Coordinates of C-alpha atoms in Angstrom, one line a residue:
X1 CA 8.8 37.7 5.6
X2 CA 10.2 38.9 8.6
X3 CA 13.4 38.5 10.1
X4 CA 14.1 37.4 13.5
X5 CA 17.5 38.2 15.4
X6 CA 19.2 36.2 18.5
X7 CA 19.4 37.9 22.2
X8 CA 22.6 37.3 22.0
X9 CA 25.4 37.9 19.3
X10 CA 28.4 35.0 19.8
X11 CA 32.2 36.8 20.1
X12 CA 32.8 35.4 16.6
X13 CA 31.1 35.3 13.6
X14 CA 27.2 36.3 13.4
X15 CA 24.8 34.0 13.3
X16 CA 22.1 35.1 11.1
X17 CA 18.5 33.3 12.1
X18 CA 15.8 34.0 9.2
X19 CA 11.9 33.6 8.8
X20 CA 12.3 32.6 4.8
X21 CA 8.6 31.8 4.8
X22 CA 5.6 30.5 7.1
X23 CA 7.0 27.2 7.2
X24 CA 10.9 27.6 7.7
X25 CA 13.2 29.5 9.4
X26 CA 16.7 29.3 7.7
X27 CA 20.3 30.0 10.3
X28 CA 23.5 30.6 8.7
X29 CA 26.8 30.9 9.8
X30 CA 30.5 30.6 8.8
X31 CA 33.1 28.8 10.8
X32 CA 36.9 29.2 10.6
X33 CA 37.2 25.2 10.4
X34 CA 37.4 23.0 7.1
X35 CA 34.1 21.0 5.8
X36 CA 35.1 17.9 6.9
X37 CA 35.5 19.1 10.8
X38 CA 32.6 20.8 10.7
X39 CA 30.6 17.5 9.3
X40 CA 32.5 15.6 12.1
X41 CA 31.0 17.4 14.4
X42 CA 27.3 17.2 13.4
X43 CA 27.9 13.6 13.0
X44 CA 30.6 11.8 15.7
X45 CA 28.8 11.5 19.4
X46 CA 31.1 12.1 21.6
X47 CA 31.8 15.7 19.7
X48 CA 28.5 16.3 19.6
X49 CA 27.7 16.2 23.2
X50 CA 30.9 18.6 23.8
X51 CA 29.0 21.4 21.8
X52 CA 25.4 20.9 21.3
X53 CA 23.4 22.0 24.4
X54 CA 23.4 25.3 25.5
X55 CA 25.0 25.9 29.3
X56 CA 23.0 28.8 29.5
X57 CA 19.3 26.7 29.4
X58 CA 21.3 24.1 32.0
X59 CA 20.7 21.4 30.0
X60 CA 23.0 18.6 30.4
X61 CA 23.9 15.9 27.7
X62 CA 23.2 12.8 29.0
X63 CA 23.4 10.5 25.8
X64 CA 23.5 10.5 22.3
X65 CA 23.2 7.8 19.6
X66 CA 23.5 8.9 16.1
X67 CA 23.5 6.1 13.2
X68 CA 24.6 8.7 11.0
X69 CA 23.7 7.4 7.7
X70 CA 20.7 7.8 4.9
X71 CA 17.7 5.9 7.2
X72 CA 19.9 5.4 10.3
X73 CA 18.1 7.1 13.7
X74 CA 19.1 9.1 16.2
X75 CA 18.3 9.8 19.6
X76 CA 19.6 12.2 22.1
X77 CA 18.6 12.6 25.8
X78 CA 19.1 15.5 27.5
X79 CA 18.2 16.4 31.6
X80 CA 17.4 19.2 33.2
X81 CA 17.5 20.1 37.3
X82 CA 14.2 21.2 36.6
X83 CA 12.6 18.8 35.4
X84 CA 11.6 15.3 36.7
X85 CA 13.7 12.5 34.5
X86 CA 15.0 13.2 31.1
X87 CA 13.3 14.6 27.9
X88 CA 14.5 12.8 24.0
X89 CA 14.9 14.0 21.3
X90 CA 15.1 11.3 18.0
X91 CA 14.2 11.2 14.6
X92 CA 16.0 9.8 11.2
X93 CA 18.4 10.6 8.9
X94 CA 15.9 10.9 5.7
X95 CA 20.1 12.1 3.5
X96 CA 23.5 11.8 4.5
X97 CA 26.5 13.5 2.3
X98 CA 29.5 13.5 3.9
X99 CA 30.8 16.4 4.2
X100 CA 28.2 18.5 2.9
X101 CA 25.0 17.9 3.8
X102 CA 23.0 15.9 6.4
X103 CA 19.3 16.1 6.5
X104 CA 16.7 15.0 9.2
X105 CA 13.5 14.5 10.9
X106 CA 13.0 16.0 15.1
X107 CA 10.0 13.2 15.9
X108 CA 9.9 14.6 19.3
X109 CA 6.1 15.5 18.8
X110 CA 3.9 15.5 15.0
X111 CA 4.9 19.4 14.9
X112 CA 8.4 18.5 14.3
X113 CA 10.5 20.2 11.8
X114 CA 13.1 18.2 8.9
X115 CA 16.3 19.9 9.6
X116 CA 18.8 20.4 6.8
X117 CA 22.2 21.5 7.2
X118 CA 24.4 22.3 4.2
X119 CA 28.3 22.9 4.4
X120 CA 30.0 24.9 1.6
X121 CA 34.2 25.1 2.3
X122 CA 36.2 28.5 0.4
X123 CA 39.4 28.7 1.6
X124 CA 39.4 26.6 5.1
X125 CA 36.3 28.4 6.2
X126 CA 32.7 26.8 6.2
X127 CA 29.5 28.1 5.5
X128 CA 26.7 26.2 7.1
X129 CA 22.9 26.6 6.0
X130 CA 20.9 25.5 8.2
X131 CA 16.7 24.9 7.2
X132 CA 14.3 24.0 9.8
X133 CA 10.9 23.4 7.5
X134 CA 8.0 23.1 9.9
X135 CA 4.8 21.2 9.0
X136 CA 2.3 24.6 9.6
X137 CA 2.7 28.0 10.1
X138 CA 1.7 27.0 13.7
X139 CA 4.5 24.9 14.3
X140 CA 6.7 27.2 13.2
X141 CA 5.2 29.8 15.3
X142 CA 5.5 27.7 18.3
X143 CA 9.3 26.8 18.1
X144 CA 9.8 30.8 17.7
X145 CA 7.9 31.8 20.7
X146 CA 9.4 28.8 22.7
X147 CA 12.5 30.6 22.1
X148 CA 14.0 27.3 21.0
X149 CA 16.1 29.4 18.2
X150 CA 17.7 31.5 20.1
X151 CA 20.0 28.4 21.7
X152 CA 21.8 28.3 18.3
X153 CA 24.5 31.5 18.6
X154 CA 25.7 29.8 22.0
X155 CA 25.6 26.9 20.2
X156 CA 27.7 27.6 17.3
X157 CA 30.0 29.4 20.3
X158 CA 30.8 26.6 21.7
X159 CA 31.2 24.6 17.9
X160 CA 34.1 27.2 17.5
X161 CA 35.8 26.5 20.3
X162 CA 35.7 23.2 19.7
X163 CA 36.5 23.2 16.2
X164 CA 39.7 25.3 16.9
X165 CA 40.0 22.7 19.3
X166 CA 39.9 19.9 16.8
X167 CA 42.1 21.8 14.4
X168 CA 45.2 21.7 16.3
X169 CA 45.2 18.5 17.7

């Protein structure tokens, strides 16, 4: 197994991005937010688009529906100055536990990975677990050198900020 690490390390807590096997790469993190915030924003639209695309790619959120339950769909379009019209990505929800775990397939192409992301709360913090199981070593390989993984510290930067965000209001 090897271990890959981000470009970039996020001000707060590390994001830790793992080659577990041929197949799946496992990120982890822990955010100073309770559970049930950190499920909300995985889940509610309007808080995922404040959080989930990079600004550093320049990828803008341009929509996102999310029938967030066991066999509901999703499908989030994104745009790019770069490119000509807008690129989607959808899939379903295959499990839905709120606040714990939320499981699903990226249909973008038939190299698409099932995400699952775990939340475990200790004392108002939450560890997430986060499993992206690819269909061949090749897919896997792909997403890596795409550098697709390395959006997730500035990612979860901007999830803090908006969990603190959420916390106080």
């Amino acid at each position: 197994m090897d271990e890959t690490r981000p470009d970039r390390e996020p001000a707060g807590t590390p994001t830790e991005v793992t080659r577990v096997s041929d197949r799946e790469l496992r990120i982890t993190r822990t955010f100073d937010a309770p559970a049930h915030l950190v499920f909300a924003a995985w889940t509610t639209p309007e808080l995922l688009m404040r959080w989930w695309a990079p600004a550093s790619f320049g990828i803008q959120f341009v929509s996102c529906e999310a029938d967030v339950r066991t066999g509901g769909r999703y499908r989030f379009v994104f745009s790019h100055p770069d490119m000509e019209g807008s690129m989607a990505f959808v899939g379903r929800y295959l499990e839905v536990v709120p606040p714990h775990k939320l499981v699903w397939t990226n249909e973008e192409s038939e190299d698409g990975s099932v995400t699952s992301v775990t939340l475990t709360e200790k004392n108002g913090s939450t560890l997430l677990v986060l499993s992206d199981l690819y269909p061949s070593k090749e897919a896997l390989d792909a997403a890596i050198a795409s550098g697709s993984q390395g959006a997730y510290p500035e990612q979860f930067e901007a999830l803090d900020i908006l969990l603190a965000a959420e916390k106080s209001a």
